[in-house]
Amino acid sequence: MLDGMPPARLSLSAPLRAVTLRDAFWDRYTRLVRDKVIPYQWEALNDRVPGAERSHAVENFRIAAGLAQGEFHGYVFQDSDLAKWLEAVAYRLTTDPDPALEAAADEVIALVGQAQQPDGYLNTYYTVAQPGKRWTDERRKHELYCAGHLMEAAVAYFEATGKRALLDIVCRFAEHIRGVFGPGPGQKHGYPGHQVIELALVKLFHATGDRRHLELASYFIDERGRQPHFYDAEERERGERGHQGYFEDYVYAYTQAHLPVREQEQAVGHAVRAVYLYSGMADLAMETGDESLAAACRALWANLTRRRMYVTGGIGSQDYGEDFTFDYDLPNATMYAETCASIGLVFFAQRMLALEPRGEYADVMERALYNGVLSGISLDGERFFYVNPLEVWPAACAGRHDHRHVAPVRQPWFGCACCPPNLARLVASIGRYVYSTSQDTAWVHLFAGSALAARFQDRPVRILQTTGYPREEATAFTFELDQPTRFRLALRIPGWCRHPVLRLNGAELELAALARDGYACLDRAWSATDRVELALPMPVERVRAHPGVPADAGKVALQRGPEVYCLEEADNGDRLWGLGLPPGAPLEARFDPDLLGGTGVIEGPALRRSDSGWADELYSSAAPADLPARIRAVPYRVWGNRGPGEMTVWIREPS
Ligand SMILES: [Zn+2]
């Protein structure tokens, strides 16, 4: 900017309480989270779900608080499950007050406070199982990770209820952490092995105005990957020789600590850690105006989304390390694509949008949300995928060592239960992803029936969005305001839409003249009689992968609007790999109110490879015959709700 002023930045998102969501698509999921997931998870955290793996998360806090006897149980990051549940509860209370739920949350927050040590330290694993060993193994033991999740919960709960108890607890904990980590003599020059505290500290800064939280986040980001290496120093202090524990062969890249973050250009290592780190980097780039950090975020974004992301918004190409591998390596059956990783990708995309509103960020955010995130939860809200494959052969899941991490049906709860509460907190706060505002602009990133309360020209404005998205193509915007008020309405034009049509008060607008970085910007003094209509035609699209992706060569995926579709055995019989979809075959999309609680389906003629003429031989020089068949595809997010069976996103495309 010429005058030396920083550019006007977007708020990270519209505050949750500024958005009222009433939407046929999202209400189904927010109701599930409210009525099923949050209560179910509370039971699970308290070990009251028959048949589910024991969580012990609340009991660990009781033991740490001295209120119960017993041993720590669970993973070293078990505390984070409770924190994520509390965060989901906070979002839910913001939009939907519930005194009984709030009382339960207050009670467990008091318990968390009782488990906090006199010096501010708070972690049940070390307090109960490893007293005296605190802060000795940050690479592997998740203390800062658990702290970060508690901070996120505390900020959300404070914003929802105005209650400071948990906020005060985590501020004391942050003060303790500031004493342990930092550049000073006697301090650990370190950072978390599993990131999340970086973005959490930025939230804590926003909630409290205390810049020391921002400075600590910057310290963790700036220190990461520097030499001499923190992990080596930690090991020397522990008296160990060589890297102990898992992933010894790549301890640095696994946690994105192989290089200082500003020198990182490729998405590597554990996918969830990666996108949490990148989210924190983008947060700090926005807060501090650090262009070198923003440039690193852009490079990582480009590599991740153009070389290493599934068409569903899944990330993490292999089970080993739950990590990224190399460019174009996107196997469909043995990948990881953890629900949490797609959730983290949504966080990263949202922050890149705040840094610079470009449609490509919202496109990826939407792709992940409507596909790789929501596939994580069953339609009854009681079962969850941890790994989200794009191709399933149940016999392989049961019979192959390299598929043993892939469950062919969703599970009730996991001993390692990171995904279900993560999904709950995202869905419960989905309103925050729909809009953002800057001083003179209301940005619409997602299409969902909703109202946004904002202020422009120092006057209150309500923007109403009416839509049947993603089932229907038409979205309308109207305005509630006392007098004509000037602001810019920036509507995202999705990258998947080839022929969008925009109308203002019935007159079609020239979109090319209004388009800027994937958004159509309408700047005027709006009045209460104005009506904007956006039509996003959603023909069935055949999507093909870059020719460099071997797993998808000669195959096609089906997409309508933001939703990627898949074939399931329940609709198409088995041996889905034998089905072929010729390029010219006409495909029809319709809504089936009776299938899977009401869902879109795509149907059309196809070919099925026949085994007629084959006796018992395994190989033959005879050309197999393709016989006429029909296919029916359903949205990827609803697959696996009809018992075990084959599934595939990518379909053979005969020439
Ligand atoms: Zn997870």
XYZ file of C-alpha atoms and ligand atoms in Angstrom:
656
model
C 0.000 0.000 0.000
C 1.355 3.408 -0.962
C 0.502 5.142 2.270
C 2.289 2.541 4.342
C -0.910 1.309 5.930
C -1.356 -2.433 6.121
C -3.961 -3.755 3.711
C -7.459 -4.111 5.137
C -7.596 -7.710 6.298
C -10.539 -9.962 6.543
C -11.666 -11.118 9.882
C -10.755 -14.789 10.113
C -14.424 -15.524 9.801
C -17.678 -13.988 10.807
C -18.152 -14.683 14.531
C -20.330 -17.717 15.050
C -23.030 -15.755 16.807
C -23.269 -13.385 13.802
C -24.399 -16.259 11.583
C -27.785 -17.931 11.834
C -27.835 -21.190 9.928
C -31.100 -22.693 8.705
C -30.123 -25.007 5.950
C -31.551 -28.316 4.760
C -28.108 -29.805 4.077
C -26.201 -28.624 7.129
C -29.109 -28.878 9.587
C -28.983 -32.644 9.147
C -25.405 -32.678 10.380
C -25.683 -29.985 13.059
C -28.693 -31.841 14.482
C -26.702 -35.079 14.495
C -23.889 -33.378 16.371
C -26.315 -31.786 18.829
C -28.582 -34.777 19.438
C -26.265 -37.732 18.909
C -22.568 -36.967 18.699
C -22.102 -34.597 21.641
C -24.208 -36.710 24.061
C -22.679 -39.952 22.729
C -19.151 -38.609 23.070
C -19.868 -37.456 26.603
C -20.879 -41.009 27.423
C -17.775 -42.333 25.656
C -15.432 -39.926 27.454
C -16.973 -41.225 30.686
C -16.666 -44.886 29.611
C -20.390 -45.498 29.551
C -20.798 -46.781 25.965
C -21.187 -50.577 25.902
C -18.979 -52.204 23.298
C -16.861 -49.116 22.566
C -13.201 -48.935 23.418
C -12.560 -47.404 26.817
C -11.685 -43.697 26.666
C -10.896 -42.999 30.326
C -10.419 -39.322 29.417
C -12.543 -37.910 32.261
C -11.273 -40.499 34.732
C -7.685 -39.465 33.940
C -8.559 -35.926 35.056
C -10.187 -37.271 38.239
C -7.054 -39.196 39.090
C -4.827 -36.213 38.273
C -7.031 -34.033 40.486
C -6.637 -36.445 43.377
C -10.348 -37.285 43.370
C -9.897 -40.914 42.354
C -7.283 -43.630 42.572
C -6.034 -45.503 39.556
C -3.696 -45.480 36.624
C -3.636 -43.314 33.556
C -5.265 -45.045 30.597
C -5.160 -44.191 26.919
C -2.821 -42.358 24.609
C -0.524 -39.593 25.780
C -2.890 -37.177 24.037
C -6.051 -38.510 25.679
C -6.728 -35.089 27.274
C -7.305 -33.610 23.828
C -10.464 -35.692 23.322
C -12.111 -33.945 26.233
C -10.849 -30.572 25.006
C -12.323 -31.091 21.547
C -15.617 -32.186 23.085
C -15.681 -29.008 25.189
C -14.993 -26.918 22.108
C -17.883 -28.560 20.237
C -20.124 -27.960 23.255
C -19.132 -24.288 23.253
C -20.114 -23.845 19.596
C -23.332 -25.685 20.190
C -24.172 -23.444 23.172
C -23.478 -20.388 21.005
C -26.185 -21.280 18.523
C -28.433 -23.407 20.679
C -28.433 -22.795 24.460
C -28.822 -25.859 26.685
C -28.538 -25.260 30.453
C -28.085 -28.950 31.327
C -25.241 -29.354 28.837
C -23.660 -26.123 30.033
C -23.839 -27.362 33.621
C -22.095 -30.610 32.632
C -19.413 -28.612 30.829
C -18.949 -26.289 33.816
C -18.537 -29.288 36.059
C -15.885 -30.905 33.908
C -14.101 -27.539 33.532
C -13.945 -27.343 37.321
C -12.424 -30.828 37.282
C -9.829 -29.696 34.728
C -8.999 -26.806 37.065
C -8.531 -29.223 39.952
C -6.139 -31.283 37.840
C -3.992 -28.216 37.133
C -0.775 -28.266 39.150
C 0.208 -25.374 41.448
C 2.740 -24.104 38.895
C 0.131 -23.996 36.124
C 1.097 -27.291 34.457
C -1.804 -29.320 33.115
C -1.517 -32.748 31.509
C -2.952 -35.908 33.013
C -0.526 -38.314 31.349
C 2.544 -36.774 32.962
C 0.802 -35.879 36.207
C -0.478 -39.416 36.723
C 1.841 -41.723 34.788
C 5.165 -39.900 34.458
C 5.582 -37.411 37.277
C 8.980 -35.760 37.092
C 9.324 -36.378 33.348
C 7.461 -33.299 32.068
C 8.782 -31.543 28.969
C 11.393 -34.214 28.327
C 10.017 -35.611 25.057
C 8.111 -33.001 23.154
C 8.764 -34.762 19.857
C 6.635 -37.741 20.790
C 4.535 -36.949 23.829
C 2.033 -34.277 22.803
C 2.098 -32.021 25.881
C 1.943 -28.842 23.813
C -0.633 -30.451 21.536
C -2.975 -31.146 24.454
C -2.336 -27.630 25.731
C -3.315 -26.221 22.334
C -6.605 -28.081 22.233
C -7.438 -26.923 25.743
C -6.731 -23.348 24.658
C -9.036 -23.661 21.665
C -11.756 -25.065 23.917
C -11.228 -22.289 26.453
C -11.552 -19.527 23.854
C -14.662 -21.091 22.348
C -16.257 -21.586 25.766
C -15.455 -18.045 26.828
C -16.939 -16.637 23.633
C -20.029 -18.819 23.989
C -20.772 -18.277 27.661
C -18.678 -15.339 28.852
C -17.316 -17.659 31.553
C -13.614 -17.242 32.217
C -12.848 -20.347 34.278
C -11.266 -22.383 31.501
C -9.730 -19.282 29.919
C -8.004 -18.469 33.200
C -6.800 -22.068 33.496
C -5.186 -22.036 30.051
C -3.708 -18.548 30.564
C -1.965 -19.851 33.678
C -0.825 -22.866 31.672
C 0.447 -20.568 28.887
C 2.420 -18.618 31.452
C 3.965 -21.861 32.657
C 4.822 -22.823 29.055
C 6.413 -19.396 28.451
C 8.719 -20.125 31.344
C 9.767 -23.485 29.889
C 10.125 -22.601 26.191
C 11.910 -19.582 24.814
C 15.216 -18.148 23.658
C 16.586 -17.466 27.139
C 19.321 -19.396 28.930
C 17.898 -22.340 30.800
C 14.839 -22.429 28.550
C 14.091 -25.153 26.030
C 14.664 -23.892 22.485
C 11.889 -26.096 21.232
C 8.450 -26.541 19.779
C 5.701 -29.149 19.647
C 6.088 -32.522 17.969
C 2.383 -32.349 17.115
C 1.330 -28.862 16.164
C -1.894 -27.096 17.069
C -0.773 -24.831 19.910
C 0.442 -22.264 17.372
C -3.034 -21.550 15.985
C -4.515 -21.956 19.485
C -2.231 -19.245 20.899
C -3.387 -16.876 18.149
C -6.972 -17.548 19.232
C -5.945 -16.937 22.836
C -4.392 -13.629 21.798
C -7.649 -12.612 20.112
C -9.693 -13.552 23.168
C -7.456 -11.846 25.728
C -5.560 -9.140 23.824
C -2.382 -10.407 25.509
C 0.363 -10.164 22.880
C 2.579 -12.589 24.780
C 0.404 -15.398 23.399
C 1.146 -14.188 19.884
C 4.839 -13.954 20.676
C 4.906 -17.522 21.982
C 3.163 -18.737 18.810
C 5.770 -16.866 16.744
C 8.544 -18.411 18.809
C 7.301 -21.954 18.143
C 6.914 -21.230 14.411
C 10.277 -19.483 14.027
C 12.226 -22.038 16.047
C 10.882 -25.048 14.151
C 13.473 -26.868 12.059
C 16.401 -24.664 13.056
C 19.854 -26.013 13.821
C 21.121 -27.224 16.193
C 18.051 -29.375 16.185
C 15.764 -29.390 19.207
C 14.967 -33.088 18.918
C 18.671 -33.917 19.097
C 19.073 -31.721 22.174
C 16.056 -33.395 23.796
C 17.544 -36.802 23.204
C 20.890 -35.815 24.623
C 19.130 -34.553 27.734
C 17.284 -37.852 28.025
C 20.590 -39.646 27.703
C 19.463 -41.488 24.566
C 21.633 -42.267 21.601
C 19.898 -42.067 18.223
C 16.247 -41.464 17.695
C 14.073 -43.771 19.713
C 10.457 -44.565 19.040
C 8.465 -44.496 15.882
C 9.540 -43.223 12.468
C 13.196 -43.176 13.420
C 14.106 -42.926 9.761
C 12.580 -39.550 9.323
C 11.996 -37.918 12.675
C 12.374 -34.391 11.346
C 10.176 -34.429 8.231
C 7.519 -36.521 9.968
C 6.764 -33.507 12.151
C 7.638 -30.850 9.536
C 10.793 -29.977 11.499
C 13.254 -30.860 8.712
C 13.727 -27.234 7.659
C 12.894 -23.809 9.059
C 9.270 -23.247 8.051
C 10.042 -20.418 5.637
C 12.224 -22.787 3.622
C 9.569 -25.489 3.338
C 8.013 -25.841 -0.111
C 6.543 -29.328 -0.069
C 3.845 -30.811 2.114
C 5.581 -33.641 3.949
C 5.169 -35.864 6.964
C 2.116 -36.534 9.089
C -0.744 -34.856 7.267
C -2.707 -33.631 10.302
C 0.367 -32.088 11.881
C 1.236 -30.472 8.569
C -2.062 -28.681 8.041
C -2.251 -27.603 11.679
C 1.236 -26.105 11.316
C 0.376 -24.387 8.048
C -2.792 -22.994 9.653
C -0.736 -21.494 12.461
C 1.738 -20.065 9.945
C -1.089 -18.432 7.974
C -2.562 -17.035 11.199
C 0.748 -15.446 12.091
C 1.346 -14.172 8.565
C -1.998 -12.401 8.819
C -1.404 -11.030 12.306
C 2.140 -9.832 11.740
C 2.124 -9.035 8.013
C 5.161 -11.315 7.645
C 5.398 -11.729 3.872
C 8.048 -14.475 4.063
C 5.647 -16.582 6.110
C 2.782 -15.858 3.713
C 4.994 -16.909 0.782
C 5.796 -20.214 2.500
C 2.071 -20.797 3.074
C 1.357 -20.174 -0.610
C 4.085 -22.582 -1.721
C 2.894 -25.290 0.659
C -0.709 -24.735 -0.378
C 0.184 -25.103 -4.045
C 2.152 -28.299 -3.518
C -0.493 -29.802 -1.253
C -3.573 -29.010 -3.337
C -2.084 -29.458 -6.827
C 0.063 -32.537 -6.260
C -0.923 -34.332 -3.060
C -4.679 -34.040 -2.472
C -7.400 -36.536 -3.320
C -10.427 -35.467 -5.335
C -12.406 -35.848 -2.081
C -10.205 -33.338 -0.239
C -8.536 -36.249 1.554
C -4.819 -35.923 2.314
C -2.187 -38.385 3.493
C -1.203 -40.971 0.898
C 0.084 -43.742 3.127
C -0.500 -45.432 6.440
C 3.158 -45.278 7.475
C 3.432 -42.008 9.371
C -0.103 -41.166 8.251
C 1.734 -38.951 5.875
C 2.229 -37.274 2.559
C 4.523 -39.148 0.224
C 5.532 -37.555 -3.104
C 3.926 -35.691 -5.975
C 1.035 -37.468 -7.739
C 1.251 -40.488 -5.429
C -2.442 -40.884 -4.621
C -3.287 -44.579 -4.234
C -6.998 -45.072 -3.636
C -7.164 -48.166 -1.440
C -4.119 -48.010 0.839
C -3.993 -44.293 1.551
C -4.709 -42.708 4.904
C -6.868 -39.613 4.222
C -7.710 -39.231 7.892
C -10.882 -37.322 8.700
C -8.812 -35.018 10.941
C -6.501 -34.217 8.031
C -9.382 -33.039 5.846
C -10.645 -31.034 8.819
C -7.189 -29.473 9.159
C -7.222 -28.700 5.453
C -10.462 -26.781 6.029
C -8.690 -24.810 8.785
C -5.749 -24.061 6.479
C -8.046 -23.014 3.635
C -10.055 -20.731 5.906
C -6.880 -18.988 7.042
C -5.532 -18.594 3.517
C -8.870 -17.015 2.648
C -8.419 -14.583 5.508
C -4.929 -13.792 4.286
C -6.075 -13.187 0.718
C -9.617 -13.941 -0.463
C -9.100 -16.122 -3.508
C -11.672 -18.577 -4.770
C -9.190 -21.450 -4.981
C -8.955 -21.556 -1.190
C -12.722 -21.685 -0.782
C -12.954 -24.303 -3.544
C -10.662 -26.632 -1.602
C -12.402 -25.817 1.670
C -15.706 -26.782 0.093
C -14.267 -29.911 -1.546
C -12.969 -31.147 1.790
C -16.119 -30.228 3.716
C -18.659 -31.849 1.404
C -16.612 -34.968 0.787
C -13.607 -36.047 2.855
C -14.830 -34.484 6.120
C -18.472 -35.564 6.132
C -17.603 -39.080 4.960
C -16.153 -39.446 8.466
C -19.568 -39.708 10.122
C -22.427 -42.146 9.569
C -25.901 -40.902 8.739
C -27.091 -41.946 12.200
C -24.241 -39.987 13.832
C -23.038 -42.998 15.804
C -20.169 -44.357 13.762
C -17.014 -42.799 12.367
C -14.315 -43.317 9.794
C -10.774 -42.510 10.792
C -9.381 -43.438 7.371
C -11.360 -42.395 4.298
C -10.474 -44.620 1.331
C -11.561 -43.895 -2.235
C -11.736 -47.580 -3.082
C -12.711 -50.475 -0.859
C -12.617 -54.188 -1.411
C -13.700 -55.662 1.933
C -11.797 -58.890 1.288
C -8.581 -56.853 1.015
C -9.332 -54.963 4.235
C -9.650 -58.316 5.988
C -6.893 -60.176 4.210
C -4.043 -57.785 3.437
C -1.490 -56.422 5.833
C -1.207 -53.179 3.875
C -4.968 -52.589 4.246
C -5.263 -53.312 7.930
C -5.674 -49.606 8.749
C -8.650 -49.342 6.378
C -11.999 -50.201 7.967
C -14.694 -51.159 5.450
C -17.422 -49.894 7.804
C -17.469 -47.015 10.290
C -16.532 -47.823 13.889
C -18.389 -46.767 17.063
C -15.458 -45.061 18.788
C -11.740 -45.506 18.708
C -9.186 -46.043 21.392
C -7.410 -43.298 19.458
C -10.459 -41.109 19.137
C -9.166 -37.967 17.514
C -11.567 -37.826 14.560
C -15.094 -37.937 16.066
C -14.697 -34.947 18.414
C -12.800 -33.058 15.720
C -15.697 -33.577 13.348
C -18.143 -32.497 16.037
C -16.351 -29.208 16.686
C -16.142 -28.414 12.970
C -19.782 -29.192 12.181
C -20.970 -27.350 15.299
C -19.127 -24.242 14.091
C -19.856 -24.548 10.372
C -21.495 -21.113 10.350
C -18.028 -19.592 10.788
C -16.940 -20.855 7.403
C -19.812 -19.432 5.372
C -18.962 -15.724 5.561
C -16.230 -13.325 6.472
C -16.271 -9.581 6.626
C -13.799 -6.758 6.230
C -14.424 -3.066 6.744
C -16.351 -2.626 3.505
C -17.010 -6.148 2.211
C -19.171 -9.126 3.058
C -17.618 -12.256 1.577
C -19.769 -15.300 0.874
C -17.545 -18.370 0.756
C -20.103 -21.161 1.079
C -23.691 -21.554 0.025
C -25.987 -22.398 2.914
C -29.364 -21.113 4.035
C -28.353 -18.514 6.574
C -28.344 -14.919 7.775
C -25.268 -12.817 8.487
C -25.427 -9.896 10.913
C -22.767 -7.335 10.043
C -22.062 -3.594 10.251
C -21.263 -1.321 7.354
C -21.141 2.478 7.402
C -21.626 2.043 11.142
C -25.089 0.632 10.628
C -26.429 -2.868 11.283
C -27.059 -4.944 8.182
C -28.484 -8.423 7.806
C -27.733 -10.413 4.686
C -30.115 -13.289 4.078
C -29.066 -16.245 1.962
C -31.719 -18.631 0.619
C -30.585 -21.802 -1.103
C -31.189 -25.502 -1.625
C -27.462 -26.080 -2.177
C -25.915 -28.480 -3.038
C -29.049 -30.203 -4.306
C -30.370 -27.129 -6.123
C -28.645 -24.616 -8.348
C -30.269 -21.341 -7.283
C -29.154 -19.133 -4.400
C -30.681 -15.734 -3.558
C -29.486 -12.897 -1.339
C -31.734 -10.259 0.198
C -31.049 -7.547 2.752
C -32.501 -6.244 5.970
C -31.400 -2.657 6.589
C -33.016 0.560 7.752
C -31.634 2.750 5.007
C -29.547 2.277 1.890
C -26.076 1.179 3.003
C -22.968 0.936 0.887
C -20.802 -2.172 1.016
C -19.333 -4.728 -1.319
C -20.979 -8.131 -1.594
C -18.360 -10.618 -2.776
C -19.918 -13.879 -3.914
C -17.750 -16.881 -4.518
C -18.076 -18.341 -7.991
C -17.074 -21.994 -7.483
C -14.271 -23.262 -9.654
C -16.331 -26.311 -10.584
C -19.100 -24.185 -12.145
C -18.651 -23.487 -15.844
C -21.640 -21.277 -16.598
C -22.726 -19.272 -13.560
C -25.425 -16.641 -13.986
C -25.739 -13.604 -11.711
C -28.783 -11.350 -11.564
C -29.463 -8.142 -9.663
C -33.125 -7.283 -9.315
C -33.933 -9.498 -12.255
C -31.330 -8.117 -14.654
C -28.451 -10.374 -15.663
C -25.014 -8.963 -14.851
C -21.832 -9.299 -16.863
C -19.888 -11.641 -14.583
C -16.512 -11.088 -16.228
C -16.656 -7.405 -15.327
C -17.338 -8.199 -11.661
C -15.038 -11.174 -11.179
C -11.991 -10.889 -8.974
C -9.974 -13.904 -7.864
C -12.942 -16.243 -7.924
C -15.436 -13.821 -6.404
C -18.064 -11.653 -8.089
C -17.916 -8.286 -6.361
C -21.030 -6.115 -6.295
C -20.389 -2.682 -4.845
C -23.397 -0.452 -4.261
C -25.646 1.181 -1.728
C -27.894 -1.759 -0.914
C -31.536 -1.325 -0.065
C -34.134 -3.592 1.481
C -35.768 -4.206 -1.891
C -32.607 -5.474 -3.581
C -32.338 -9.114 -4.548
C -29.287 -10.899 -5.913
C -29.708 -14.257 -7.580
C -26.852 -16.595 -8.335
C -27.495 -19.667 -10.474
C -24.793 -22.325 -10.394
C -25.687 -24.945 -13.026
C -24.717 -28.419 -11.802
C -24.571 -30.854 -14.679
C -22.857 -34.148 -13.902
C -19.147 -33.587 -14.518
C -16.637 -36.266 -15.426
C -13.439 -35.457 -13.549
C -10.087 -36.872 -14.574
C -6.821 -36.789 -12.670
C -3.594 -35.239 -13.961
C -1.851 -37.714 -16.290
C 0.953 -37.931 -13.739
C -1.298 -39.743 -11.235
C -0.863 -43.472 -11.911
C -3.679 -44.595 -9.607
C -6.342 -42.806 -11.648
C -5.018 -43.393 -15.178
C -7.796 -44.324 -17.582
C -10.416 -43.593 -14.940
C -13.049 -40.983 -14.343
C -14.763 -39.664 -11.215
C -18.249 -38.180 -11.127
C -18.990 -34.853 -9.528
C -22.117 -32.755 -9.351
C -21.733 -29.334 -7.814
C -19.329 -29.685 -4.899
C -20.114 -33.342 -4.322
C -17.919 -36.174 -5.533
C -19.865 -39.371 -6.130
C -18.935 -43.025 -5.779
C -20.207 -46.449 -6.739
C -21.247 -48.876 -4.024
C -21.809 -52.595 -4.210
C -25.296 -52.119 -2.732
C -26.364 -50.343 -5.938
C -24.099 -51.900 -8.532
C -23.228 -55.440 -7.506
C -19.682 -56.538 -6.828
C -16.476 -56.307 -8.880
C -16.855 -52.562 -9.274
C -13.516 -52.538 -11.058
C -15.243 -54.347 -13.909
C -17.676 -51.495 -14.530
C -16.793 -49.087 -17.304
C -18.248 -45.693 -18.095
C -17.806 -44.747 -21.769
C -17.096 -41.026 -22.334
C -20.341 -40.408 -24.221
C -22.700 -42.289 -21.906
C -25.499 -39.937 -20.831
C -25.679 -39.474 -17.054
C -28.678 -38.221 -15.168
C -28.780 -36.704 -11.718
C -31.902 -36.858 -9.585
C -32.878 -36.715 -5.955
C -34.038 -39.960 -4.371
C -36.043 -39.131 -1.219
C -36.124 -42.768 -0.122
C -32.444 -43.624 -0.414
C -30.098 -43.015 2.543
C -32.482 -40.541 4.140
C -32.808 -38.609 0.877
C -29.834 -38.215 -1.402
C -28.769 -37.235 -4.890
C -28.012 -40.107 -7.250
C -26.350 -40.204 -10.646
C -27.501 -42.926 -13.020
C -26.726 -43.960 -16.540
C -25.754 -46.723 -18.940
C -22.374 -48.364 -18.492
C -20.512 -51.528 -19.363
C -19.771 -54.495 -17.179
C -16.836 -56.792 -17.861
C -18.183 -60.280 -18.217
C -16.481 -63.486 -17.097
C -18.676 -65.617 -19.335
C -16.488 -67.866 -21.424
C -13.927 -68.111 -18.628
C -13.642 -71.499 -17.033
C -11.199 -72.033 -14.217
C -8.170 -70.458 -15.867
C -6.613 -67.382 -14.272
C -5.153 -66.070 -17.529
C -6.321 -66.221 -21.120
C -5.496 -64.571 -24.415
C -9.203 -64.086 -25.116
C -10.454 -60.490 -24.947
C -13.034 -60.153 -22.186
C -16.457 -58.912 -23.236
C -18.062 -55.722 -21.974
C -21.817 -56.178 -21.633
C -24.389 -53.387 -21.281
C -25.124 -52.444 -17.679
C -26.305 -49.489 -15.638
C -24.608 -47.691 -12.810
C -25.933 -45.752 -9.889
C -23.587 -43.430 -7.982
C -24.226 -41.778 -4.604
C -22.367 -38.904 -2.926
C -19.082 -40.077 -1.433
C -19.987 -38.667 1.968
C -22.909 -41.138 2.349
C -21.040 -44.291 1.359
C -20.764 -47.153 3.829
C -24.156 -46.683 5.451
C -25.582 -49.950 4.133
C -23.247 -52.540 5.599
C -19.904 -53.709 4.252
C -19.405 -53.766 0.508
C -17.204 -52.586 -2.291
C -16.912 -48.898 -3.082
C -15.016 -46.901 -5.652
C -14.750 -43.231 -6.568
C -12.723 -43.745 -9.747
C -14.439 -45.664 -12.545
C -12.783 -47.286 -15.536
C -13.312 -45.236 -18.693
C -13.235 -47.450 -21.807
C -12.271 -45.577 -24.961
Zn -8.321 -38.067 13.547
